[in-house]
Coordinates of C-alpha atoms in Angstrom, one line a residue:
M1 CA 15.9 10.6 -6.8
K2 CA 14.2 10.8 -3.5
V3 CA 10.6 10.7 -2.4
L4 CA 9.9 12.3 1.0
K5 CA 6.8 11.9 3.1
F6 CA 5.8 14.1 6.0
G7 CA 3.2 13.3 8.6
G8 CA 0.6 15.6 10.0
T9 CA 2.7 16.8 12.9
S10 CA 5.6 17.7 10.6
V11 CA 3.3 20.1 8.7
G12 CA 1.1 21.0 11.7
S13 CA 2.0 24.7 11.9
A14 CA 3.6 27.5 9.9
A15 CA 6.9 27.0 11.7
N16 CA 6.9 23.3 11.0
M17 CA 6.1 23.8 7.3
K18 CA 9.1 26.1 7.0
K19 CA 11.3 23.4 8.5
V20 CA 9.8 20.9 6.0
A21 CA 10.6 23.2 3.1
E22 CA 14.2 23.4 4.2
V23 CA 14.4 19.6 4.3
V24 CA 12.8 19.3 0.9
R25 CA 15.3 21.8 -0.6
H26 CA 18.3 20.2 1.1
E27 CA 17.3 16.6 0.0
R28 CA 16.3 17.7 -3.5
A29 CA 13.1 15.7 -3.2
R30 CA 11.6 14.8 -6.5
I31 CA 8.2 14.2 -4.9
T32 CA 7.1 15.4 -1.4
V33 CA 4.1 13.5 -0.1
L34 CA 2.1 15.2 2.6
S35 CA -0.5 14.2 5.2
A36 CA -3.1 16.7 6.3
M37 CA -2.1 19.1 9.0
S38 CA -2.3 17.4 12.4
G39 CA -5.8 17.4 13.9
T40 CA -7.4 18.0 10.5
T41 CA -8.5 14.4 9.7
D42 CA -9.9 13.9 13.2
A43 CA -12.0 17.1 12.8
L44 CA -13.2 16.0 9.4
V45 CA -14.2 12.6 10.8
K46 CA -16.3 14.4 13.4
I47 CA -17.9 16.4 10.6
V48 CA -18.8 13.2 8.8
A49 CA -20.3 11.8 12.0
A50 CA -22.2 15.0 12.6
A51 CA -23.4 15.1 9.0
A52 CA -24.8 11.5 9.3
A53 CA -26.6 12.6 12.5
G54 CA -27.9 15.8 11.0
D55 CA -26.0 17.8 13.5
R56 CA -25.1 21.0 11.6
D57 CA -24.0 22.9 14.8
T58 CA -21.1 20.4 15.2
V59 CA -20.3 20.7 11.5
E60 CA -20.0 24.5 11.7
S61 CA -18.0 24.5 15.0
Q62 CA -15.5 22.1 13.5
L63 CA -15.2 24.1 10.3
A64 CA -14.7 27.3 12.4
M65 CA -11.9 25.6 14.2
L66 CA -10.3 24.5 11.0
T67 CA -10.7 27.9 9.5
D68 CA -8.8 29.4 12.4
K69 CA -6.1 26.7 12.2
Y70 CA -5.5 27.1 8.4
T71 CA -5.8 30.9 8.4
T72 CA -3.1 31.1 11.1
C73 CA -0.9 28.8 9.1
I74 CA -1.4 30.7 5.8
D75 CA -0.7 34.0 7.6
G76 CA 2.5 32.5 8.9
V77 CA 4.0 31.2 5.7
L78 CA 2.5 33.2 2.8
G79 CA 2.7 36.8 1.6
A80 CA 2.1 37.3 -2.1
H81 CA 0.2 34.0 -2.4
R82 CA -1.9 34.6 0.8
E83 CA -5.2 35.5 -0.9
E84 CA -4.9 32.5 -3.3
A85 CA -4.4 30.2 -0.4
L86 CA -7.3 31.7 1.6
G87 CA -9.5 31.3 -1.5
R88 CA -8.4 27.6 -1.8
M89 CA -9.3 27.1 1.9
K90 CA -12.8 28.7 1.5
A91 CA -13.5 26.6 -1.6
A92 CA -12.6 23.4 0.3
F93 CA -14.8 24.3 3.3
E94 CA -17.7 25.2 1.0
L95 CA -17.3 21.9 -0.8
I96 CA -17.6 20.2 2.7
R97 CA -20.7 22.1 3.4
S98 CA -22.2 21.1 0.1
E99 CA -21.3 17.4 0.8
V100 CA -22.9 17.7 4.3
G101 CA -26.1 19.2 2.8
A102 CA -26.5 16.2 0.4
F103 CA -24.9 13.6 2.6
R104 CA -24.4 10.2 1.1
E105 CA -22.8 7.8 3.6
Y106 CA -19.9 6.5 1.4
T107 CA -19.0 9.1 -1.2
S108 CA -19.6 12.2 0.9
E109 CA -17.5 10.8 3.7
R110 CA -14.5 10.1 1.5
T111 CA -14.8 13.5 -0.3
I112 CA -14.9 15.4 3.0
I113 CA -12.0 13.6 4.6
A114 CA -9.8 14.1 1.4
Q115 CA -9.9 17.9 1.8
G116 CA -7.3 17.9 4.5
E117 CA -4.5 16.5 2.3
L118 CA -5.6 18.6 -0.7
L119 CA -5.6 21.8 1.2
T120 CA -2.3 21.2 3.1
S121 CA -0.5 20.2 -0.1
A122 CA -1.8 23.3 -1.9
I123 CA -0.6 25.7 0.8
F124 CA 2.8 24.0 1.0
T125 CA 3.3 24.2 -2.8
L126 CA 2.5 27.9 -2.7
Y127 CA 5.0 28.4 0.0
L128 CA 7.7 26.6 -2.0
N129 CA 7.0 28.8 -4.9
E130 CA 7.1 31.9 -2.7
T131 CA 10.6 30.9 -1.5
G132 CA 11.9 30.7 -5.0
M133 CA 11.6 27.0 -5.6
K134 CA 9.9 25.8 -8.8
A135 CA 7.1 23.6 -7.4
V136 CA 4.0 21.9 -8.8
C137 CA 1.2 20.3 -6.8
L138 CA 0.0 17.0 -8.2
N139 CA -3.5 15.6 -7.6
S140 CA -2.9 12.1 -6.2
P141 CA -6.4 10.8 -7.1
D142 CA -5.5 11.3 -10.7
F143 CA -2.9 8.5 -10.6
M144 CA -3.5 6.6 -7.3
V145 CA -6.3 4.4 -8.6
T146 CA -7.4 1.2 -6.8
D147 CA -9.2 -1.9 -8.0
E148 CA -12.1 -3.6 -6.4
D149 CA -9.8 -5.2 -3.8
G150 CA -8.3 -1.8 -2.9
K151 CA -4.9 -2.4 -4.6
V152 CA -3.3 0.5 -6.4
D153 CA -2.8 0.1 -10.2
T154 CA 1.0 0.4 -10.3
C155 CA 1.2 0.3 -14.1
R156 CA -1.0 3.3 -14.3
L157 CA 0.9 5.0 -11.5
R158 CA 4.3 4.5 -13.3
E159 CA 2.9 5.8 -16.6
A160 CA 1.4 8.9 -15.0
L161 CA 4.6 9.7 -13.0
A162 CA 7.0 9.2 -15.9
P163 CA 7.2 12.9 -16.7
V164 CA 7.9 13.6 -13.0
A165 CA 10.7 11.1 -13.0
A166 CA 12.3 12.8 -16.0
D167 CA 12.0 16.4 -14.6
Q168 CA 15.0 17.2 -12.5
D169 CA 14.2 21.0 -12.2
T170 CA 10.8 20.8 -10.4
F171 CA 9.8 20.0 -6.8
Y172 CA 6.6 18.0 -7.0
V173 CA 4.1 17.9 -4.1
A174 CA 1.5 15.2 -3.8
Q175 CA -1.1 14.1 -1.3
G176 CA -0.7 10.9 0.7
F177 CA -3.6 8.7 1.8
I178 CA -6.2 9.7 -0.8
C179 CA -6.9 7.9 -4.1
T180 CA -9.7 7.1 -6.6
N181 CA -11.5 3.8 -6.3
N182 CA -12.7 1.4 -9.0
R183 CA -16.0 3.3 -9.2
S184 CA -14.2 6.6 -10.0
E185 CA -15.0 7.9 -6.5
I186 CA -12.6 9.8 -4.2
D187 CA -11.4 7.3 -1.6
N188 CA -8.5 6.7 0.7
L189 CA -5.9 4.0 1.6
G190 CA -6.9 4.0 5.3
R191 CA -5.2 5.5 8.3
G192 CA -1.5 5.8 7.9
G193 CA -1.8 5.3 4.1
S194 CA 0.4 8.3 3.4
D195 CA 3.5 6.1 4.0
Y196 CA 2.1 3.6 1.5
S197 CA 1.5 6.3 -1.0
A198 CA 5.1 7.5 -0.7
A199 CA 6.4 3.9 -1.1
L200 CA 4.3 3.3 -4.2
M201 CA 5.3 6.6 -5.8
G202 CA 9.0 5.9 -5.0
A203 CA 8.8 2.5 -6.7
A204 CA 7.0 4.1 -9.7
I205 CA 9.8 6.6 -10.4
D206 CA 12.6 4.2 -9.4
A207 CA 13.7 6.4 -6.6
N208 CA 16.9 5.8 -4.7
E209 CA 15.4 6.5 -1.3
V210 CA 12.0 6.9 0.3
Q211 CA 12.2 9.0 3.4
I212 CA 9.4 8.9 6.0
W213 CA 9.6 12.0 8.3
T214 CA 7.8 12.0 11.6
D215 CA 8.4 13.6 15.1
I216 CA 10.6 10.9 16.6
D217 CA 14.2 9.8 15.8
G218 CA 13.6 6.6 13.8
M219 CA 12.3 3.2 14.8
H220 CA 12.9 2.4 18.5
N221 CA 13.6 -1.0 19.9
N222 CA 10.3 -0.7 22.0
D223 CA 7.4 1.7 22.4
P224 CA 9.0 4.9 23.8
R225 CA 5.6 6.2 24.8
I226 CA 5.2 3.7 27.6
V227 CA 8.6 2.0 28.0
D228 CA 11.6 3.4 29.8
H229 CA 15.1 3.3 28.3
T230 CA 14.3 2.6 24.7
H231 CA 16.8 3.4 21.9
P232 CA 16.5 4.1 18.2
I233 CA 17.6 1.3 15.8
R234 CA 20.0 2.6 13.1
N235 CA 19.8 -0.2 10.6
M236 CA 17.0 -2.7 10.0
S237 CA 16.1 -5.2 7.4
F238 CA 13.0 -5.0 5.2
D239 CA 11.6 -8.1 6.8
E240 CA 12.1 -6.9 10.4
A241 CA 10.5 -3.6 9.6
A242 CA 7.5 -5.2 8.0
E243 CA 7.0 -7.4 11.1
L244 CA 7.3 -4.5 13.5
A245 CA 5.0 -2.3 11.5
Y246 CA 2.4 -5.1 11.2
F247 CA 2.5 -5.8 14.9
G248 CA 2.0 -2.3 16.1
A249 CA 5.1 0.0 15.5
K250 CA 3.2 3.2 14.9
I251 CA 6.0 5.0 13.1
L252 CA 5.4 3.1 9.8
H253 CA 2.4 1.8 7.9
P254 CA 2.6 -2.0 7.5
A255 CA 2.2 -1.9 3.7
T256 CA 5.0 0.6 3.1
I257 CA 7.9 -2.0 3.0
Q258 CA 6.9 -4.3 0.2
P259 CA 7.0 -1.9 -2.8
C260 CA 10.4 -0.7 -1.6
K261 CA 11.7 -4.2 -0.9
D262 CA 10.7 -5.3 -4.4
K263 CA 12.7 -2.5 -6.0
G264 CA 15.6 -2.5 -3.5
I265 CA 14.8 1.1 -2.4
A266 CA 16.1 2.1 1.0
V267 CA 13.6 3.5 3.4
L268 CA 14.8 6.1 5.9
L269 CA 12.8 7.1 9.0
K270 CA 13.8 10.6 10.0
N271 CA 12.8 13.2 12.6
T272 CA 11.5 16.5 11.2
M273 CA 12.3 18.3 14.5
D274 CA 15.9 17.1 14.4
P275 CA 16.8 16.7 10.7
K276 CA 20.5 15.9 11.5
A277 CA 19.7 12.9 13.6
P278 CA 20.6 9.7 11.8
G279 CA 17.2 8.0 12.2
T280 CA 16.7 4.5 10.9
T281 CA 17.7 3.0 7.6
I282 CA 15.7 0.1 6.3
S283 CA 17.3 -2.0 3.6
D284 CA 18.5 -5.5 2.8
R285 CA 20.9 -5.5 5.8
D286 CA 20.5 -5.4 9.5
D287 CA 22.5 -5.6 12.7
D288 CA 23.7 -9.3 12.7
S289 CA 25.6 -9.0 16.0
K290 CA 22.4 -9.3 18.1
S291 CA 19.7 -11.9 18.3
F292 CA 16.9 -9.5 19.6
H293 CA 16.4 -6.2 17.8
A294 CA 13.0 -4.8 18.8
V295 CA 9.6 -5.4 20.3
A296 CA 6.2 -4.1 19.2
A297 CA 2.6 -4.6 20.3
K298 CA -0.8 -4.5 18.6
D299 CA -4.0 -3.9 20.5
G300 CA -7.6 -4.7 19.8
I301 CA -7.1 -8.4 19.2
T302 CA -10.0 -10.8 19.4
V303 CA -9.4 -14.5 20.1
I304 CA -11.7 -17.1 18.5
R305 CA -11.4 -20.7 19.8
I306 CA -13.0 -23.5 17.8
H307 CA -13.5 -26.9 19.6
S308 CA -14.5 -29.8 17.4
A309 CA -14.1 -33.6 17.7
R310 CA -14.4 -33.6 13.9
M311 CA -10.8 -32.3 13.7
L312 CA -9.4 -35.5 15.0
M313 CA -7.6 -37.4 12.2
A314 CA -9.5 -35.3 9.7
Y315 CA -8.3 -33.4 6.7
G316 CA -9.9 -30.3 5.2
F317 CA -11.1 -28.9 8.5
L318 CA -8.7 -25.9 8.5
R319 CA -9.6 -25.2 4.9
K320 CA -13.2 -24.8 5.9
V321 CA -12.2 -22.4 8.7
F322 CA -10.0 -20.3 6.4
E323 CA -12.7 -20.1 3.8
I324 CA -15.1 -18.5 6.3
F325 CA -12.6 -15.8 7.1
E326 CA -11.9 -15.3 3.4
Q327 CA -15.6 -15.0 2.7
Y328 CA -15.8 -12.0 5.1
R329 CA -12.4 -10.5 4.1
T330 CA -11.0 -10.8 7.6
P331 CA -7.3 -11.6 8.0
I332 CA -6.0 -13.9 10.7
D333 CA -3.0 -12.8 12.7
M334 CA -2.0 -15.8 14.8
I335 CA -3.2 -19.5 14.8
T336 CA -2.4 -22.5 17.0
T337 CA -3.9 -26.0 16.8
S338 CA -4.3 -29.1 18.9
E339 CA -6.0 -32.4 18.2
V340 CA -9.5 -31.1 18.7
A341 CA -9.2 -27.3 18.8
V342 CA -8.1 -24.3 16.9
S343 CA -7.3 -20.9 18.4
L344 CA -6.8 -17.9 16.1
T345 CA -6.8 -14.1 16.4
V346 CA -8.1 -11.2 14.3
D347 CA -7.6 -7.5 14.7
N348 CA -10.8 -6.6 12.9
D349 CA -14.1 -7.9 14.4
K350 CA -16.4 -6.0 12.0
H351 CA -17.9 -9.3 10.8
I352 CA -17.4 -11.3 13.9
D353 CA -21.1 -12.2 14.4
E354 CA -21.4 -13.5 10.8
I355 CA -18.1 -15.4 11.1
V356 CA -19.1 -17.0 14.4
A357 CA -22.5 -18.0 12.9
E358 CA -20.6 -19.9 10.2
L359 CA -18.0 -21.4 12.5
E360 CA -20.7 -22.8 14.8
K361 CA -21.5 -25.3 12.1
L362 CA -18.1 -26.7 12.7
G363 CA -18.0 -26.9 16.5
T364 CA -18.2 -25.0 19.8
I365 CA -17.0 -21.4 19.6
E366 CA -15.5 -19.1 22.3
I367 CA -14.8 -15.4 21.8
E368 CA -12.4 -13.3 23.9
R369 CA -11.7 -9.6 23.4
N370 CA -9.3 -7.0 24.9
N371 CA -6.1 -8.8 24.0
S372 CA -2.7 -7.6 22.6
I373 CA -0.1 -9.4 20.4
V374 CA 3.4 -8.7 21.6
C375 CA 6.1 -9.5 18.9
V376 CA 9.8 -9.9 19.5
V377 CA 11.8 -9.3 16.3
G378 CA 15.3 -10.2 15.5
R379 CA 17.6 -12.9 14.1
M380 CA 16.2 -16.2 15.5
E381 CA 17.7 -19.0 13.6
H382 CA 16.2 -22.4 14.2
G383 CA 19.5 -23.8 15.2
D384 CA 20.2 -21.2 17.9
A385 CA 19.5 -22.6 21.4
G386 CA 18.2 -20.5 24.3
L387 CA 16.5 -17.7 22.4
A388 CA 12.9 -18.7 23.4
A389 CA 14.1 -19.3 26.9
S390 CA 15.5 -15.7 27.1
V391 CA 12.2 -14.3 26.0
F392 CA 10.0 -16.4 28.3
K393 CA 12.3 -15.8 31.3
S394 CA 11.8 -12.0 30.7
V395 CA 8.0 -12.5 30.9
Q396 CA 7.8 -15.3 33.4
S397 CA 5.3 -13.3 35.6
I398 CA 2.9 -12.6 32.6
P399 CA 0.0 -15.0 31.7
I400 CA 0.5 -15.9 28.1
K401 CA -2.5 -17.2 26.1
M402 CA -0.9 -18.1 22.7
I403 CA 2.6 -18.4 21.2
S404 CA 3.6 -18.2 17.6
Y405 CA 7.2 -19.2 16.9
G406 CA 9.0 -20.9 14.1
A407 CA 7.1 -19.7 11.1
S408 CA 10.0 -17.4 10.2
H409 CA 13.5 -16.7 11.5
R410 CA 12.4 -13.1 12.4
S411 CA 9.9 -13.1 15.1
L412 CA 8.3 -14.7 18.2
A413 CA 4.8 -13.5 19.0
M414 CA 2.8 -13.9 22.2
L415 CA -0.9 -13.1 23.0
I416 CA -1.7 -11.5 26.3
S417 CA -4.5 -9.6 27.9
T418 CA -4.1 -5.9 27.1
E419 CA -4.0 -5.1 30.9
Y420 CA -0.5 -6.7 30.9
K421 CA 0.8 -4.9 27.8
K422 CA 2.9 -2.2 29.5
Q423 CA 4.3 -4.7 32.0
T424 CA 5.2 -7.1 29.2
L425 CA 6.9 -4.5 27.0
Q426 CA 8.9 -3.2 30.0
S427 CA 9.9 -6.7 31.1
L428 CA 11.1 -7.6 27.6
N429 CA 13.0 -4.3 27.4
D430 CA 14.7 -5.0 30.7
G431 CA 15.4 -8.6 30.0
L432 CA 16.5 -8.5 26.3
F433 CA 18.1 -5.1 25.8
E434 CA 19.5 -3.9 29.2

């Protein structure tokens, strides 16, 4: 059994939808998980902002744009089911107008944004049926249900998808990204959550593969958008992929790996525009012939430095620091310590003012924004000499603010000012992979 996920660009036009349908047919996908057509979520986010500001003109202009976009797609893929799809589109946009008219900041926002996935999956299912495939569109919020911490109820998911797992004759289509929260409200798993949706569904039906289809040929050894001479990685371990996704590799959502790793389900990263390209296979094995496999970078990093003489020869100090971040549900990316100081980084500064107010009870606080974490991933056994030296030689002209090395055998991370990001990535590419 296979679960296939397609991103917004992959289903962003009538021509692309037809390509996706051929892939689904060829792969015999049990479940196909779809994002909204490219550009849809951005437009819906603008509608949400306009609704909050009482700007009905922007709401209508964005809906007019989406009407043109989806009508063009429907006309390009459907014949007999065209009117049904147009009716579905009109109903979705009327629902959005209704939510705008009675705007409630949380529930209306989530309901509006969910319409992109719901509409795209409905159109695609009709197209599969029109081409002679027996297809059924599932409603993901019926079985993707989260608790108060935002975690999906996997027991409920497995039970709900048991009939799908047993049905070998039907192509099922589901929405990625959207879910129902613990208050029975429509919600979502955050940007990129469609990958995570597919992984959870794959684990729930004991799939053999979860395939993530995008518009590039697999995971590259560096960011091909800003670095010259990158290359796709054909095989990668679960742990490496998780590190790269967490530290900025845009092709994969960070949470995708764990459900598949737990079940031993291979994850394939494939290119919708070039289906025959091998892409990247993520599994228990990797390329053990090389020490360095890939580099990724994550932007928007804030550094918090805590200076306190009370740290010296004291125990419990770090516990107090961590409890403050836990209180405000803010994860820490990197941390370094000295006798009287702690430096740590976060990628979410939503509660930074409250956190700093609490930390000031412990010592003097410095805040520094506009940083990036650059992470080198590979096989870095603690007994291997010279690996760190190779990395630092490659970036010897870059000012480095923090280093994290030794916590695992898989990565070395450095904190730099974002202004040096492109230079750092290119230097590492030239020094480690050329």
